[in-house]
């Protein structure tokens, strides 16, 4: 009887281990799909990558940050000029008969509805989420910094795969430093950085949101559908937060 009981126990343990193995394998596959491009997928269109990253970030991102994150996350170098080409391609696609379910578009200035150069959004977002008020450039920078830092945190926790995780760590540290946080060489206190940035965002979030919502109502009444995606005919504008030399400080005294 004892040997029969042992056999049943071993079979039960074996079944449990097989279930655990399947769960681990499924998690590994999911991580690989989310983080690292599969063999033969290195040429995935940039627009698809940008759309996915915007969806993950939940808010607008600028070209400089996108290129900085794509490099360690996907192992791809994106020339700055490629984003300009991407912008033109999206507008041309919209003007053609090839309708797309979602377009890459620019943020819009709150008063004139001009497209903001280098700041990207998705056409399926609410208009208010694509409008930039006087404080929005700073808010979007901080939100992008928090998103980048959280990506590095997820990689360190084994919840996301990056081609160059060590490089992503330093990209996150650069974002924390640019946000005015204390950064020490070789130390990556992600939780502390995220908490500090969240506090900075909270200071002006409601005020910024109210202005953007009011501006969205006004712009929607004045601009065509195309202009609401690609900006009014006044041309593109550049705002702080999209060049390497721009810095933000959390201490607002």
mmCIF file of C-alpha atoms in Angstrom:
data_model
loop_
_atom_site.group_PDB
_atom_site.id
_atom_site.type_symbol
_atom_site.label_atom_id
_atom_site.label_comp_id
_atom_site.label_asym_id
_atom_site.label_seq_id
_atom_site.Cartn_x
_atom_site.Cartn_y
_atom_site.Cartn_z
ATOM 1 C CA UNK A 1 0.000 0.000 0.000
ATOM 2 C CA UNK A 2 2.806 2.357 0.866
ATOM 3 C CA UNK A 3 4.409 2.035 -2.575
ATOM 4 C CA UNK A 4 1.044 2.648 -4.279
ATOM 5 C CA UNK A 5 0.507 5.787 -2.192
ATOM 6 C CA UNK A 6 4.004 6.978 -3.069
ATOM 7 C CA UNK A 7 3.298 6.458 -6.752
ATOM 8 C CA UNK A 8 0.074 8.474 -6.562
ATOM 9 C CA UNK A 9 1.891 11.251 -4.708
ATOM 10 C CA UNK A 10 4.715 11.356 -7.237
ATOM 11 C CA UNK A 11 2.261 11.436 -10.142
ATOM 12 C CA UNK A 12 0.383 14.277 -8.486
ATOM 13 C CA UNK A 13 3.616 16.218 -7.937
ATOM 14 C CA UNK A 14 4.612 15.563 -11.533
ATOM 15 C CA UNK A 15 1.294 16.950 -12.789
ATOM 16 C CA UNK A 16 1.713 20.044 -10.613
ATOM 17 C CA UNK A 17 5.216 20.617 -11.965
ATOM 18 C CA UNK A 18 3.983 20.263 -15.544
ATOM 19 C CA UNK A 19 1.275 22.867 -14.906
ATOM 20 C CA UNK A 20 3.842 25.217 -13.378
ATOM 21 C CA UNK A 21 6.129 24.686 -16.366
ATOM 22 C CA UNK A 22 3.308 25.580 -18.754
ATOM 23 C CA UNK A 23 2.577 28.740 -16.768
ATOM 24 C CA UNK A 24 6.242 29.769 -16.802
ATOM 25 C CA UNK A 25 6.496 29.025 -20.519
ATOM 26 C CA UNK A 26 3.374 31.102 -21.246
ATOM 27 C CA UNK A 27 4.771 33.997 -19.221
ATOM 28 C CA UNK A 28 8.093 33.778 -21.059
ATOM 29 C CA UNK A 29 6.355 33.844 -24.451
ATOM 30 C CA UNK A 30 4.246 36.835 -23.422
ATOM 31 C CA UNK A 31 7.322 38.726 -22.265
ATOM 32 C CA UNK A 32 9.159 37.988 -25.500
ATOM 33 C CA UNK A 33 6.226 39.237 -27.550
ATOM 34 C CA UNK A 34 5.967 42.425 -25.525
ATOM 35 C CA UNK A 35 9.611 43.327 -25.285
ATOM 36 C CA UNK A 36 11.962 41.803 -27.823
ATOM 37 C CA UNK A 37 11.193 41.521 -31.536
ATOM 38 C CA UNK A 38 11.069 37.923 -32.768
ATOM 39 C CA UNK A 39 13.532 36.624 -35.347
ATOM 40 C CA UNK A 40 12.736 38.194 -38.683
ATOM 41 C CA UNK A 41 10.712 41.004 -37.067
ATOM 42 C CA UNK A 42 13.548 43.514 -36.854
ATOM 43 C CA UNK A 43 12.028 45.427 -39.757
ATOM 44 C CA UNK A 44 8.716 46.048 -38.013
ATOM 45 C CA UNK A 45 7.359 49.406 -39.207
ATOM 46 C CA UNK A 46 8.277 52.350 -37.019
ATOM 47 C CA UNK A 47 4.684 53.599 -36.978
ATOM 48 C CA UNK A 48 3.543 50.325 -35.398
ATOM 49 C CA UNK A 49 6.220 50.589 -32.717
ATOM 50 C CA UNK A 50 5.315 54.197 -31.973
ATOM 51 C CA UNK A 51 1.590 53.430 -31.809
ATOM 52 C CA UNK A 52 2.255 50.593 -29.358
ATOM 53 C CA UNK A 53 4.551 52.698 -27.180
ATOM 54 C CA UNK A 54 2.036 55.549 -27.078
ATOM 55 C CA UNK A 55 -0.666 53.102 -26.051
ATOM 56 C CA UNK A 56 1.598 51.734 -23.327
ATOM 57 C CA UNK A 57 2.550 55.207 -22.088
ATOM 58 C CA UNK A 58 -1.059 56.374 -22.085
ATOM 59 C CA UNK A 59 -0.109 59.875 -23.202
ATOM 60 C CA UNK A 60 1.883 61.879 -25.755
ATOM 61 C CA UNK A 61 5.612 61.267 -26.196
ATOM 62 C CA UNK A 62 8.225 63.261 -28.068
ATOM 63 C CA UNK A 63 10.525 61.961 -30.784
ATOM 64 C CA UNK A 64 13.670 62.309 -28.696
ATOM 65 C CA UNK A 65 12.312 60.137 -25.890
ATOM 66 C CA UNK A 66 10.862 57.581 -28.298
ATOM 67 C CA UNK A 67 14.222 57.122 -30.018
ATOM 68 C CA UNK A 68 15.991 56.912 -26.643
ATOM 69 C CA UNK A 69 13.649 54.143 -25.467
ATOM 70 C CA UNK A 70 13.390 52.182 -28.717
ATOM 71 C CA UNK A 71 17.180 51.813 -28.848
ATOM 72 C CA UNK A 72 17.568 49.745 -25.632
ATOM 73 C CA UNK A 73 14.095 48.217 -25.675
ATOM 74 C CA UNK A 74 14.048 46.998 -29.269
ATOM 75 C CA UNK A 75 17.721 47.275 -30.218
ATOM 76 C CA UNK A 76 17.003 49.685 -33.072
ATOM 77 C CA UNK A 77 18.573 53.015 -33.947
ATOM 78 C CA UNK A 78 16.033 55.520 -35.250
ATOM 79 C CA UNK A 79 17.447 58.524 -37.164
ATOM 80 C CA UNK A 80 15.852 61.838 -36.188
ATOM 81 C CA UNK A 81 14.861 62.474 -39.801
ATOM 82 C CA UNK A 82 12.777 59.291 -39.813
ATOM 83 C CA UNK A 83 10.178 60.882 -37.558
ATOM 84 C CA UNK A 84 9.729 63.751 -40.000
ATOM 85 C CA UNK A 85 9.140 61.270 -42.797
ATOM 86 C CA UNK A 86 6.696 59.400 -40.586
ATOM 87 C CA UNK A 87 4.671 62.569 -40.021
ATOM 88 C CA UNK A 88 4.404 63.240 -43.745
ATOM 89 C CA UNK A 89 3.474 59.618 -44.449
ATOM 90 C CA UNK A 90 0.592 59.713 -41.962
ATOM 91 C CA UNK A 91 -0.855 62.898 -43.450
ATOM 92 C CA UNK A 92 -0.559 61.509 -46.985
ATOM 93 C CA UNK A 93 -2.243 58.283 -45.917
ATOM 94 C CA UNK A 94 -5.116 60.242 -44.389
ATOM 95 C CA UNK A 95 -5.544 62.217 -47.606
ATOM 96 C CA UNK A 96 -5.586 59.054 -49.708
ATOM 97 C CA UNK A 97 -8.335 56.472 -50.002
ATOM 98 C CA UNK A 98 -6.478 54.072 -47.688
ATOM 99 C CA UNK A 99 -8.341 54.607 -44.437
ATOM 100 C CA UNK A 100 -6.652 53.404 -41.256
ATOM 101 C CA UNK A 101 -8.306 52.532 -37.940
ATOM 102 C CA UNK A 102 -5.832 54.760 -36.099
ATOM 103 C CA UNK A 103 -3.371 57.436 -37.170
ATOM 104 C CA UNK A 104 -0.254 58.841 -35.623
ATOM 105 C CA UNK A 105 -0.835 62.538 -35.137
ATOM 106 C CA UNK A 106 0.679 65.526 -33.363
ATOM 107 C CA UNK A 107 -0.411 67.346 -30.256
ATOM 108 C CA UNK A 108 -2.163 70.674 -30.891
ATOM 109 C CA UNK A 109 -1.619 74.085 -29.306
ATOM 110 C CA UNK A 110 -4.551 75.041 -27.099
ATOM 111 C CA UNK A 111 -5.224 78.417 -28.744
ATOM 112 C CA UNK A 112 -4.484 78.099 -32.468
ATOM 113 C CA UNK A 113 -4.661 74.342 -32.949
ATOM 114 C CA UNK A 114 -1.226 74.251 -34.544
ATOM 115 C CA UNK A 115 0.540 70.904 -34.691
ATOM 116 C CA UNK A 116 3.328 70.666 -32.126
ATOM 117 C CA UNK A 117 6.454 69.374 -33.786
ATOM 118 C CA UNK A 118 7.945 66.160 -32.354
ATOM 119 C CA UNK A 119 5.095 65.498 -29.871
ATOM 120 C CA UNK A 120 3.175 62.382 -30.912
ATOM 121 C CA UNK A 121 -0.306 61.139 -30.056
ATOM 122 C CA UNK A 122 -2.911 58.670 -31.334
ATOM 123 C CA UNK A 123 -5.993 59.655 -33.303
ATOM 124 C CA UNK A 124 -8.213 57.392 -31.187
ATOM 125 C CA UNK A 125 -7.517 59.408 -28.022
ATOM 126 C CA UNK A 126 -9.824 62.124 -26.754
ATOM 127 C CA UNK A 127 -8.948 65.497 -28.260
ATOM 128 C CA UNK A 128 -8.273 66.919 -24.788
ATOM 129 C CA UNK A 129 -5.511 64.341 -24.366
ATOM 130 C CA UNK A 130 -3.768 65.751 -27.442
ATOM 131 C CA UNK A 131 -4.085 69.454 -26.618
ATOM 132 C CA UNK A 132 -1.098 71.280 -25.140
ATOM 133 C CA UNK A 133 -1.742 74.171 -22.791
ATOM 134 C CA UNK A 134 0.827 76.491 -21.165
ATOM 135 C CA UNK A 135 1.779 73.839 -18.588
ATOM 136 C CA UNK A 136 1.282 70.746 -20.730
ATOM 137 C CA UNK A 137 4.815 70.554 -22.117
ATOM 138 C CA UNK A 138 6.187 70.189 -18.610
ATOM 139 C CA UNK A 139 3.446 67.761 -17.599
ATOM 140 C CA UNK A 140 4.032 65.582 -20.655
ATOM 141 C CA UNK A 141 7.767 65.588 -20.023
ATOM 142 C CA UNK A 142 7.242 64.376 -16.452
ATOM 143 C CA UNK A 143 4.721 61.753 -17.555
ATOM 144 C CA UNK A 144 7.138 60.509 -20.214
ATOM 145 C CA UNK A 145 9.924 60.367 -17.643
ATOM 146 C CA UNK A 146 7.728 58.317 -15.301
ATOM 147 C CA UNK A 147 6.833 55.940 -18.135
ATOM 148 C CA UNK A 148 10.512 55.428 -19.007
ATOM 149 C CA UNK A 149 11.498 54.845 -15.393
ATOM 150 C CA UNK A 150 8.688 52.336 -15.004
ATOM 151 C CA UNK A 151 9.852 50.447 -18.108
ATOM 152 C CA UNK A 152 13.289 50.072 -16.535
ATOM 153 C CA UNK A 153 11.655 48.952 -13.283
ATOM 154 C CA UNK A 154 9.631 46.290 -15.114
ATOM 155 C CA UNK A 155 12.751 45.003 -16.875
ATOM 156 C CA UNK A 156 14.627 44.752 -13.585
ATOM 157 C CA UNK A 157 11.665 42.891 -12.041
ATOM 158 C CA UNK A 158 11.624 40.385 -14.909
ATOM 159 C CA UNK A 159 8.218 41.554 -16.131
ATOM 160 C CA UNK A 160 9.523 42.956 -19.419
ATOM 161 C CA UNK A 161 12.376 42.032 -21.750
ATOM 162 C CA UNK A 162 14.720 44.623 -23.252
ATOM 163 C CA UNK A 163 17.506 44.096 -25.767
ATOM 164 C CA UNK A 164 19.859 46.276 -23.708
ATOM 165 C CA UNK A 165 18.521 46.468 -20.141
ATOM 166 C CA UNK A 166 21.615 48.221 -18.793
ATOM 167 C CA UNK A 167 21.241 51.004 -21.359
ATOM 168 C CA UNK A 168 17.556 51.372 -20.476
ATOM 169 C CA UNK A 169 18.571 51.828 -16.836
ATOM 170 C CA UNK A 170 20.717 54.801 -17.745
ATOM 171 C CA UNK A 171 18.040 56.269 -20.007
ATOM 172 C CA UNK A 172 15.709 56.118 -16.999
ATOM 173 C CA UNK A 173 18.356 57.735 -14.791
ATOM 174 C CA UNK A 174 18.799 60.526 -17.348
ATOM 175 C CA UNK A 175 15.059 61.151 -17.276
ATOM 176 C CA UNK A 176 15.110 61.322 -13.481
ATOM 177 C CA UNK A 177 18.056 63.730 -13.548
ATOM 178 C CA UNK A 178 16.411 65.947 -16.163
ATOM 179 C CA UNK A 179 13.327 66.063 -13.955
ATOM 180 C CA UNK A 180 15.438 67.549 -11.172
ATOM 181 C CA UNK A 181 15.831 64.420 -9.047
ATOM 182 C CA UNK A 182 18.965 63.293 -7.265
ATOM 183 C CA UNK A 183 20.773 60.583 -9.231
ATOM 184 C CA UNK A 184 23.790 58.644 -7.963
ATOM 185 C CA UNK A 185 26.017 56.628 -10.229
ATOM 186 C CA UNK A 186 25.050 52.950 -10.307
ATOM 187 C CA UNK A 187 21.932 53.439 -8.153
ATOM 188 C CA UNK A 188 18.432 53.130 -9.591
ATOM 189 C CA UNK A 189 15.757 53.823 -6.941
ATOM 190 C CA UNK A 190 12.853 53.525 -9.355
ATOM 191 C CA UNK A 191 10.099 53.642 -6.745
ATOM 192 C CA UNK A 192 11.470 56.829 -5.165
ATOM 193 C CA UNK A 193 11.823 58.501 -8.537
ATOM 194 C CA UNK A 194 8.291 57.552 -9.530
ATOM 195 C CA UNK A 195 6.872 58.833 -6.254
ATOM 196 C CA UNK A 196 8.627 62.195 -6.613
ATOM 197 C CA UNK A 197 7.499 62.641 -10.210
ATOM 198 C CA UNK A 198 3.919 61.686 -9.349
ATOM 199 C CA UNK A 199 3.906 64.407 -6.705
ATOM 200 C CA UNK A 200 5.159 66.969 -9.215
ATOM 201 C CA UNK A 201 2.480 65.980 -11.722
ATOM 202 C CA UNK A 202 -0.283 66.182 -9.119
ATOM 203 C CA UNK A 203 0.491 69.835 -8.361
ATOM 204 C CA UNK A 204 -0.876 71.109 -11.641
ATOM 205 C CA UNK A 205 -2.742 68.151 -13.137
ATOM 206 C CA UNK A 206 -6.290 69.386 -12.503
ATOM 207 C CA UNK A 207 -5.564 72.927 -13.694
ATOM 208 C CA UNK A 208 -3.859 71.672 -16.838
ATOM 209 C CA UNK A 209 -6.659 69.186 -17.538
ATOM 210 C CA UNK A 210 -9.400 71.814 -17.174
ATOM 211 C CA UNK A 211 -7.655 74.126 -19.629
ATOM 212 C CA UNK A 212 -7.098 71.331 -22.153
ATOM 213 C CA UNK A 213 -10.714 70.199 -21.947
ATOM 214 C CA UNK A 214 -12.023 73.718 -22.542
ATOM 215 C CA UNK A 215 -9.584 74.208 -25.409
ATOM 216 C CA UNK A 216 -10.638 70.902 -26.969
ATOM 217 C CA UNK A 217 -14.272 72.025 -27.105
ATOM 218 C CA UNK A 218 -13.243 75.292 -28.752
ATOM 219 C CA UNK A 219 -10.900 73.667 -31.281
ATOM 220 C CA UNK A 220 -13.469 71.020 -32.211
ATOM 221 C CA UNK A 221 -15.883 73.799 -33.170
ATOM 222 C CA UNK A 222 -13.343 75.609 -35.370
ATOM 223 C CA UNK A 223 -11.150 72.993 -37.045
ATOM 224 C CA UNK A 224 -11.858 70.344 -39.657
ATOM 225 C CA UNK A 225 -11.398 66.646 -38.920
ATOM 226 C CA UNK A 226 -8.070 66.701 -40.734
ATOM 227 C CA UNK A 227 -6.881 69.763 -38.835
ATOM 228 C CA UNK A 228 -7.821 68.111 -35.543
ATOM 229 C CA UNK A 229 -5.317 65.376 -36.392
ATOM 230 C CA UNK A 230 -2.522 67.179 -38.205
ATOM 231 C CA UNK A 231 -2.965 70.769 -37.091
ATOM 232 C CA UNK A 232 -4.328 74.007 -38.497
ATOM 233 C CA UNK A 233 -2.865 75.470 -41.646
ATOM 234 C CA UNK A 234 -0.777 77.925 -39.636
ATOM 235 C CA UNK A 235 2.066 75.382 -39.658
ATOM 236 C CA UNK A 236 3.977 73.424 -37.006
ATOM 237 C CA UNK A 237 5.436 74.883 -33.824
ATOM 238 C CA UNK A 238 8.212 73.620 -31.557
ATOM 239 C CA UNK A 239 7.850 73.586 -27.799
ATOM 240 C CA UNK A 240 10.305 72.852 -24.956
ATOM 241 C CA UNK A 241 10.814 69.209 -24.116
ATOM 242 C CA UNK A 242 11.707 67.949 -27.561
ATOM 243 C CA UNK A 243 15.431 68.727 -27.762
ATOM 244 C CA UNK A 244 18.404 67.236 -25.869
ATOM 245 C CA UNK A 245 19.272 70.556 -24.202
ATOM 246 C CA UNK A 246 15.903 71.019 -22.491
ATOM 247 C CA UNK A 247 15.727 70.432 -18.751
ATOM 248 C CA UNK A 248 12.947 70.499 -16.193
ATOM 249 C CA UNK A 249 13.203 70.996 -12.447
ATOM 250 C CA UNK A 250 10.711 69.570 -9.974
ATOM 251 C CA UNK A 251 11.588 72.270 -7.439
ATOM 252 C CA UNK A 252 9.350 75.122 -8.578
ATOM 253 C CA UNK A 253 10.367 77.751 -6.046
#
